[in-house]
Coordinates of C-alpha atoms and ligand atoms in Angstrom, one line a residue:
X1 CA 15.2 -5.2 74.8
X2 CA 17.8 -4.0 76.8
X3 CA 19.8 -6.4 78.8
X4 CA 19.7 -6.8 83.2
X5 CA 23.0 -5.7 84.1
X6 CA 25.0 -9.4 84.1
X7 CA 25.6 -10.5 88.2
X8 CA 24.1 -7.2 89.4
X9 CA 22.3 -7.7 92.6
X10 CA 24.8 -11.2 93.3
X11 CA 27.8 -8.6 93.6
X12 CA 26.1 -5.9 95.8
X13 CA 25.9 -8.9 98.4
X14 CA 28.4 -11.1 97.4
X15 CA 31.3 -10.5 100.4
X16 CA 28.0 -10.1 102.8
X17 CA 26.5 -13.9 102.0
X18 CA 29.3 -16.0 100.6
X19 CA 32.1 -16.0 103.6
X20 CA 33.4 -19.7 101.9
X21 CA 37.2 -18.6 100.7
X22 CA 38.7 -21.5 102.8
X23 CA 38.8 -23.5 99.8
X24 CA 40.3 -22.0 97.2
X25 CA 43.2 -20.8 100.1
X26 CA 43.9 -24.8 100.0
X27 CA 44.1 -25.1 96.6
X28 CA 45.8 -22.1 96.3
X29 CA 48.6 -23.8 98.5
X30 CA 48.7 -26.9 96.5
X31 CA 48.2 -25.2 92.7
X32 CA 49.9 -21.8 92.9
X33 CA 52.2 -21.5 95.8
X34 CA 54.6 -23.3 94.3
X35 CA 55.0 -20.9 91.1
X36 CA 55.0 -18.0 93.1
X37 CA 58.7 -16.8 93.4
X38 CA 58.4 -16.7 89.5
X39 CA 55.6 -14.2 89.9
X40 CA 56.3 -11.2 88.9
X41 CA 52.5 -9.8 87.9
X42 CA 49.0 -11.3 87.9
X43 CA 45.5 -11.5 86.8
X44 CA 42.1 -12.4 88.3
X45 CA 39.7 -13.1 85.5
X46 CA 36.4 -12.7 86.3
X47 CA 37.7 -11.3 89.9
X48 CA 34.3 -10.6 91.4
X49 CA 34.7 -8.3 94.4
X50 CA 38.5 -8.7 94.0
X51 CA 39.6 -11.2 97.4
X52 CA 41.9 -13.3 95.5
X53 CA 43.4 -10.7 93.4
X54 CA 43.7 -8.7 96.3
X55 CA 45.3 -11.3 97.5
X56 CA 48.2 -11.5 95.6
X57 CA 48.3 -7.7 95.6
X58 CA 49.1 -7.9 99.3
X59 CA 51.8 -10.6 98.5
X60 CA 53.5 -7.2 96.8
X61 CA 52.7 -8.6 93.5
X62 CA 51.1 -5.9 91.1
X63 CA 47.6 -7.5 89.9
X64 CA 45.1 -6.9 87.6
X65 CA 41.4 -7.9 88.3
X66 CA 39.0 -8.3 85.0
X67 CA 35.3 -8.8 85.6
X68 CA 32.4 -7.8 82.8
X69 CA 29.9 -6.9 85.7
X70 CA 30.3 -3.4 86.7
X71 CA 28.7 -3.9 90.0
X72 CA 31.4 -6.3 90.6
X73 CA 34.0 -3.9 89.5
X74 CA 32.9 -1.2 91.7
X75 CA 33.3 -3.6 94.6
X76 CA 36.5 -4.8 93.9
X77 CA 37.3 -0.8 92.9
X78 CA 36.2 -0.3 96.7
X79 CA 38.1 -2.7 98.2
X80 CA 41.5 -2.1 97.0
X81 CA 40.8 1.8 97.9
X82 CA 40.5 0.9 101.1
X83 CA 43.5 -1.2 101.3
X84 CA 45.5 0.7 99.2
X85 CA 47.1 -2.1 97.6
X86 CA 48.8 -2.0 93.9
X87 CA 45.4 -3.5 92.0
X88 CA 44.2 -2.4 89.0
X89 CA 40.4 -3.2 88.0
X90 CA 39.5 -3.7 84.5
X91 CA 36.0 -4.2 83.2
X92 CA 35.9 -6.1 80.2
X93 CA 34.8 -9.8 78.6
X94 CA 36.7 -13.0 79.5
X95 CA 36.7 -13.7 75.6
X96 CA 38.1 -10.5 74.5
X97 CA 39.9 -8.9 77.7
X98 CA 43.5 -7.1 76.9
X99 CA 45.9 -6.3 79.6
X100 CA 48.4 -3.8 79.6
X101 CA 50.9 -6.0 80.2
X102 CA 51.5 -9.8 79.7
X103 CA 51.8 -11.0 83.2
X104 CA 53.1 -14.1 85.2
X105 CA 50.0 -15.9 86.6
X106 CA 46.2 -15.5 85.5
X107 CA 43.4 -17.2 87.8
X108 CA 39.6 -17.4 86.7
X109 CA 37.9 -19.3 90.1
X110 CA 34.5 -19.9 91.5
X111 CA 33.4 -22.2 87.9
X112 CA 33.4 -18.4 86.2
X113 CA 34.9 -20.3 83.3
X114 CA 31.5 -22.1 83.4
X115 CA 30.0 -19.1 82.2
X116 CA 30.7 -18.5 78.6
X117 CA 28.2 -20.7 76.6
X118 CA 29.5 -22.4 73.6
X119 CA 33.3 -23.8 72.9
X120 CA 33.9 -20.9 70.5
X121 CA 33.6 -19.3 73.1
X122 CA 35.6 -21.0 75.5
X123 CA 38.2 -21.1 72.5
X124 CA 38.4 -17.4 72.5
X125 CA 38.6 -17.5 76.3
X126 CA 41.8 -19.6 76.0
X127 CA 43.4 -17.8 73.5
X128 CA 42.7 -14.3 75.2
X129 CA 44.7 -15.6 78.2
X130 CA 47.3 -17.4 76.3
X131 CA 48.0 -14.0 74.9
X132 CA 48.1 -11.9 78.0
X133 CA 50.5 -14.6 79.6
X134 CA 54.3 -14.1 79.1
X135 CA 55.5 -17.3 77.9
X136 CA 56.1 -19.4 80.8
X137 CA 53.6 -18.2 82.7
X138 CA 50.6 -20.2 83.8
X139 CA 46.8 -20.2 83.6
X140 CA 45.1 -21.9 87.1
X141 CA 41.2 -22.2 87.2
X142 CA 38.4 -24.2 88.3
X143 CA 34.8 -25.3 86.4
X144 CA 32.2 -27.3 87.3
X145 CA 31.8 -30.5 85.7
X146 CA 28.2 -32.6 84.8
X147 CA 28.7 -34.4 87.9
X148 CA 28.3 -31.4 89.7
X149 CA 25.1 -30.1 87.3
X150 CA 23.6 -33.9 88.3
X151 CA 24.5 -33.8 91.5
X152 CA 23.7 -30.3 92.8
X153 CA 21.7 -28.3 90.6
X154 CA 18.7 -29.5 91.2
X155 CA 18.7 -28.0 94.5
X156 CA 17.1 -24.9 96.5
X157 CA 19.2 -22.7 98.6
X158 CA 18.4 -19.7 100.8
X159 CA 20.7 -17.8 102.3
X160 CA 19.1 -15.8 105.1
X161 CA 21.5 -12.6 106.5
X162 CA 20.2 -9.7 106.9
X163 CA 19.4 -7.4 105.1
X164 CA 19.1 -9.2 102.4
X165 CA 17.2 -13.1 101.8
X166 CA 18.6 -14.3 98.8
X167 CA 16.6 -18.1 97.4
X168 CA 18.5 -19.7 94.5
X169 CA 16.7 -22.2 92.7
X170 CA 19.0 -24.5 90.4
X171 CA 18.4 -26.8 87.8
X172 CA 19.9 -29.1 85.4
X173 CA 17.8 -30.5 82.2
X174 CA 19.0 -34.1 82.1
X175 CA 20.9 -34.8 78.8
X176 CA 22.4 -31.3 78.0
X177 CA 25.1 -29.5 79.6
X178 CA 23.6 -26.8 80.5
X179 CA 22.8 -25.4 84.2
X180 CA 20.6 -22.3 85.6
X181 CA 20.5 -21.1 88.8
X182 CA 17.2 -18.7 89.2
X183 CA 17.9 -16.2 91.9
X184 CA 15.4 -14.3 93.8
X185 CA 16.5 -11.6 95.9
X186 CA 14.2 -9.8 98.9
X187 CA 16.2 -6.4 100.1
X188 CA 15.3 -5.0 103.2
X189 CA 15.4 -0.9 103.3
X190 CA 14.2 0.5 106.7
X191 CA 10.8 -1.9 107.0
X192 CA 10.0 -2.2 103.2
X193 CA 11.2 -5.3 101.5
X194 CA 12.4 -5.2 97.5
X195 CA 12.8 -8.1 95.3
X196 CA 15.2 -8.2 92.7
X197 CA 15.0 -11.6 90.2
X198 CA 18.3 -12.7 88.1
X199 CA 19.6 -15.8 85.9
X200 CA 22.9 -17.3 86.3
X201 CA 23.9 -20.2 83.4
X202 CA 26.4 -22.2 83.8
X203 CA 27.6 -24.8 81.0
X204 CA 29.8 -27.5 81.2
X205 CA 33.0 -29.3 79.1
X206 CA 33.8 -32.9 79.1
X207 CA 37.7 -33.1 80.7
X208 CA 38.8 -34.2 77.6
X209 CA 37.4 -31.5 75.5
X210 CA 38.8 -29.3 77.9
X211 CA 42.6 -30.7 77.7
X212 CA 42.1 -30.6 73.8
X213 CA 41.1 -26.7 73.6
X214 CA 44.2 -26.0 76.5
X215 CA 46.5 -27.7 73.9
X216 CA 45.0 -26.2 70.6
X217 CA 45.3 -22.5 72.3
X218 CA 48.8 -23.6 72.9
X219 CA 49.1 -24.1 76.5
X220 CA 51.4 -27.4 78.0
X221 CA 52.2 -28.9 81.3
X222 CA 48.7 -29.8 81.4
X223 CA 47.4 -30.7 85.1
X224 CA 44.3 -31.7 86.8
X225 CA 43.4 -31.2 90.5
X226 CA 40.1 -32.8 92.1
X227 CA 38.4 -30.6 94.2
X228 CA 36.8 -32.6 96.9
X229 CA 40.2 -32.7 98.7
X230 CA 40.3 -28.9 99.0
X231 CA 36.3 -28.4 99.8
X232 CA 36.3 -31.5 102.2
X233 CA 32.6 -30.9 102.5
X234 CA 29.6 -33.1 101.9
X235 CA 28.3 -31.2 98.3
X236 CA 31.6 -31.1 96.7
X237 CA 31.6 -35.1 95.8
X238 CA 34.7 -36.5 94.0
X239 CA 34.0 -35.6 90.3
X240 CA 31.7 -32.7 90.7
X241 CA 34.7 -29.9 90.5
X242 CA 38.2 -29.9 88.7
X243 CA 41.0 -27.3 89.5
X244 CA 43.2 -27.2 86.0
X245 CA 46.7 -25.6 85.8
X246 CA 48.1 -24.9 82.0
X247 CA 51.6 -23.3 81.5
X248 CA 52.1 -21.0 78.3
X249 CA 55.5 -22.6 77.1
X250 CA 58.3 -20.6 77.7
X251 CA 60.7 -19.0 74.7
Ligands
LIG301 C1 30.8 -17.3 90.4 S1 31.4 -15.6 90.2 C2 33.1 -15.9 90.7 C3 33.8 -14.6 91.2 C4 35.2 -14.8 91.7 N1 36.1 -15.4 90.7 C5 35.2 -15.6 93.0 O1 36.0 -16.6 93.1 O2 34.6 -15.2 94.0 C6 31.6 -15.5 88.4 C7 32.2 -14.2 88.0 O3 32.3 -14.2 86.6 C8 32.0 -12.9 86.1 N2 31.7 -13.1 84.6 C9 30.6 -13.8 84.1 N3 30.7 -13.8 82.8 C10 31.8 -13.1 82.4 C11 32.4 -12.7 81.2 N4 31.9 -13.1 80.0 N5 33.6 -12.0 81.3 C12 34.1 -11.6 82.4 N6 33.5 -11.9 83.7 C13 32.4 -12.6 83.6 C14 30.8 -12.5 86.9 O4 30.5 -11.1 86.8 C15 31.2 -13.0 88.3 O5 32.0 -12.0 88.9

């Protein structure tokens, strides 16, 4: 049976429902500013419509954006047409994704990282970037932890905003690691309304097992960041959501 087209209707809508980039700015200030002036190129994994990779594209800094969902491509595509800024979009799998060129700085945000489902694959992941980094440069991203699967996922959300009404239904089966969010989407065109359904699974990594499969894909300067202090908001509890920063040694 063919496959639904991975984060298809989520990216058509994406810019118009999720307006909550504040955060990452913040962390951005704390995590990545201070690399910057040894930035010479960059990658967004898993760039969605493309803000944060456009965002370093409008620093001057040529970027490239990676996503696997082509909807999401087509968005960020769109947006750096408009803006004309140096960003080149490439559609391919976290685990597997080649780059022209090494570059300086890669970012995966938003728990995409969360994503991939077993720790070979999160292994491949690793070593993917590790290769596309020229040595010194650094790896910055953010998951979700089981803190955040126990605390949140268990939860309905509905984003009204026309014209579209999106409900997402999340939930965590206790004892696993493992997280779905079940999104249904109603569409308005002219007076008729369309739904759309599609799956989102997350799954989670202990810290440690994370630091271990950083340092066994070769990365050092190993750092942890807790999110709460850059969401500041009432769902993003201590523990829930961990910003990591990995450096590919230099020489
Ligand atoms: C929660 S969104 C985050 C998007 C963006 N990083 C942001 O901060 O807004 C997760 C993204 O990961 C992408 N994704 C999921 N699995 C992927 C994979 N195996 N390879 C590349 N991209 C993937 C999705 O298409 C989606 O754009």
């Amino acid at each position: 049976m063919p496959q639904p087209e991975p984060y298809r209707w989520i990216a058509k809508y994406y810019d118009h429902l999720f307006e909550f980039r504040r955060p990452f700015d913040t962390a951005h200030e704390t995590i990545i500013l201070p690399l910057l002036d040894q930035v010479t190129s960059a990658c967004d994994l898993c760039c969605g419509t493309g803000t944060t990779a456009l965002n370093f594209a409008n620093l001057g800094i040529p970027t490239y954006a990676v996503d696997l969902s082509p909807e999401m491509c087509r968005q960020a595509r769109a947006k750096a047409r408009k803006t004309g800024l140096p960003l080149k979009v490439i559609q391919a799998d976290m685990r597997n994704f080649k780059l022209p060129h090494p570059v300086d700085l890669i970012t995966c945000e938003f728990d995409a990282l969360n994503h991939v489902p077993r720790t070979s694959d999160l292994n491949r992941v690793l070593r993917s970037v590790h290769r596309s980094l020229n040595p010194g440069g650094h790896f910055v991203f953010d998951v979700n932890n089981l803190y955040a699967f126990q605390q949140i996922w268990n939860r309905t959300w509905v984003i009204d905003k026309d014209p579209v009404m999106m409900i997402m239904r999340s939930s965590h089966k206790p004892g696993t690691h493992k997280a779905t969010a079940a999104v249904d989407w109603f569409i308005r065109h002219g007076k008729v309304w369309k739904r759309q359904h599609e799956l989102v699974n997350e799954v989670c990594w202990d810290p440690q097992e994370m630091r271990d499969a950083l340092t066994h894909a070769g990365f050092d300067k190993i750092r942890t960041w807790d999110a709460a202090r850059f969401f500041n908001d009432a769902l993003t509890l201590p523990g829930c959501r961990t910003f990591w920063r990995a450096r590919r040694p230099p020489g």
